mmCIF file of C-alpha atoms in Angstrom:
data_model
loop_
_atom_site.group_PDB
_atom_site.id
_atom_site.type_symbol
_atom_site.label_atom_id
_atom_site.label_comp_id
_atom_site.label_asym_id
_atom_site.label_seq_id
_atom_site.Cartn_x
_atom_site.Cartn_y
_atom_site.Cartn_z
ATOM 1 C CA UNK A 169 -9.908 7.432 -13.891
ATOM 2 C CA UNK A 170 -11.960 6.261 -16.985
ATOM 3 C CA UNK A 171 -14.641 8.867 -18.557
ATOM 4 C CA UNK A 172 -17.656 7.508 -19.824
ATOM 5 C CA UNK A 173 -19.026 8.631 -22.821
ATOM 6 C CA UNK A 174 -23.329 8.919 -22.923
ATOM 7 C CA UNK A 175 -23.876 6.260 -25.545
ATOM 8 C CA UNK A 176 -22.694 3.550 -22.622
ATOM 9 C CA UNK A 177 -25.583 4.532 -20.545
ATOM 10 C CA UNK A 178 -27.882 5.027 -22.637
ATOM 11 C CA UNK A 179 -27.707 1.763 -23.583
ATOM 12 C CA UNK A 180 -27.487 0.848 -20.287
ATOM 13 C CA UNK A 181 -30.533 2.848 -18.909
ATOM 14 C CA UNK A 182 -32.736 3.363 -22.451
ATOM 15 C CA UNK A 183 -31.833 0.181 -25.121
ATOM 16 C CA UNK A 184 -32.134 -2.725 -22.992
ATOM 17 C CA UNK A 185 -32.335 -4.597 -26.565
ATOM 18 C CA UNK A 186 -29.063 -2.995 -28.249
ATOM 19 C CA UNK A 187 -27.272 -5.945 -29.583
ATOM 20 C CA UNK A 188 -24.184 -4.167 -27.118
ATOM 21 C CA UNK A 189 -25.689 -4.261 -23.942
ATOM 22 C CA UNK A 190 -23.782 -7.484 -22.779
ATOM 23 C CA UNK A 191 -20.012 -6.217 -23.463
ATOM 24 C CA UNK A 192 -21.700 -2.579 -22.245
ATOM 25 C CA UNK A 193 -22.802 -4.398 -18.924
ATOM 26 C CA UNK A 194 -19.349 -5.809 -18.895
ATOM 27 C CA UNK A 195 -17.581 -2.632 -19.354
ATOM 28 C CA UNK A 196 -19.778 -0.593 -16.547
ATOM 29 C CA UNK A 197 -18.732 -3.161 -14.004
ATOM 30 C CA UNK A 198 -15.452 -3.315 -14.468
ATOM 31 C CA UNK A 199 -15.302 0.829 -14.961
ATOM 32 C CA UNK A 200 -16.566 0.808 -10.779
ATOM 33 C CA UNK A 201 -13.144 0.001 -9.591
ATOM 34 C CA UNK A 202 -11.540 2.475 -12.335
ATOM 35 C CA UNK A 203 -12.807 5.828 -10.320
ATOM 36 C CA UNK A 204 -15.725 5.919 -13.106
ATOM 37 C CA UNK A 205 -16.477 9.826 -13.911
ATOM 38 C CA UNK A 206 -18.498 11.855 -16.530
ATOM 39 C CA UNK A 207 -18.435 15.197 -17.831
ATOM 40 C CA UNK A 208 -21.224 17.811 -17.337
ATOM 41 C CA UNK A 209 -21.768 17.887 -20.943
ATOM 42 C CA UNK A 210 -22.881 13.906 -20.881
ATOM 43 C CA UNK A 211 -24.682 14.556 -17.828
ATOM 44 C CA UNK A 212 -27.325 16.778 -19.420
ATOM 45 C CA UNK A 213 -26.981 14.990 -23.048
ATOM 46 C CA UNK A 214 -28.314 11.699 -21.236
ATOM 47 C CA UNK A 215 -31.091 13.375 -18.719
ATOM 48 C CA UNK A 216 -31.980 15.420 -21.788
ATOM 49 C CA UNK A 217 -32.323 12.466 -23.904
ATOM 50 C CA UNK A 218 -33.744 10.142 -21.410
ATOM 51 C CA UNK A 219 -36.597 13.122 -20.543
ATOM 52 C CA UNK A 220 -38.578 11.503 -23.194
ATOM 53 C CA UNK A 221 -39.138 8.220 -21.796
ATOM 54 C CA UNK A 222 -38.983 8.956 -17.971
ATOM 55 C CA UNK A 223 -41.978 10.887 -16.131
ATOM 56 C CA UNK A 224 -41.104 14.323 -14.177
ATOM 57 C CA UNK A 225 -40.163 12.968 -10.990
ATOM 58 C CA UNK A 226 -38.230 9.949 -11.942
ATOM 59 C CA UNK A 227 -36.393 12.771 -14.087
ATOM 60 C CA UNK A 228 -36.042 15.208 -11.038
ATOM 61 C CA UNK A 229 -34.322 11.956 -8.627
ATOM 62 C CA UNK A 230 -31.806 11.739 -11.538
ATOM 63 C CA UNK A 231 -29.432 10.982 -8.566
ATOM 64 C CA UNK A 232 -31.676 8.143 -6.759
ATOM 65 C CA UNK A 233 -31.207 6.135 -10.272
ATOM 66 C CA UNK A 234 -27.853 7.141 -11.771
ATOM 67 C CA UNK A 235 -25.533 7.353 -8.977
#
């Protein structure tokens, strides 16, 4: 199992210009055949963070775009 800290996808979903994003890319890929999991904590950092650039229902289908 590898846990995934919030800055990774907020990179991943927010700064699509972070000087990171191609060894973050990288990393998320190969993380899919690790049994990828996050906590409940960076679950509601990242939607809480990311509720300032998404509209109400894009925030509300969380699970349509994250999963």
């Amino acid at each position: 199992m590898v846990v995934i800290d919030t800055d990774v996808f907020l990179i991943e979903f927010a700064y699509h210009t972070d000087t990171r994003q191609a060894v973050n890319t990288q990393f998320l890929q190969q993380a899919q055949t690790a049994d990828p999991a996050i906590t409940v904590y960076n679950l509601m950092e990242l939607l809480g963070q990311m509720s300032f650039n998404l509209t109400p229902a894009k925030l509300d289908n969380w699970r349509e775009w994250l999963i």
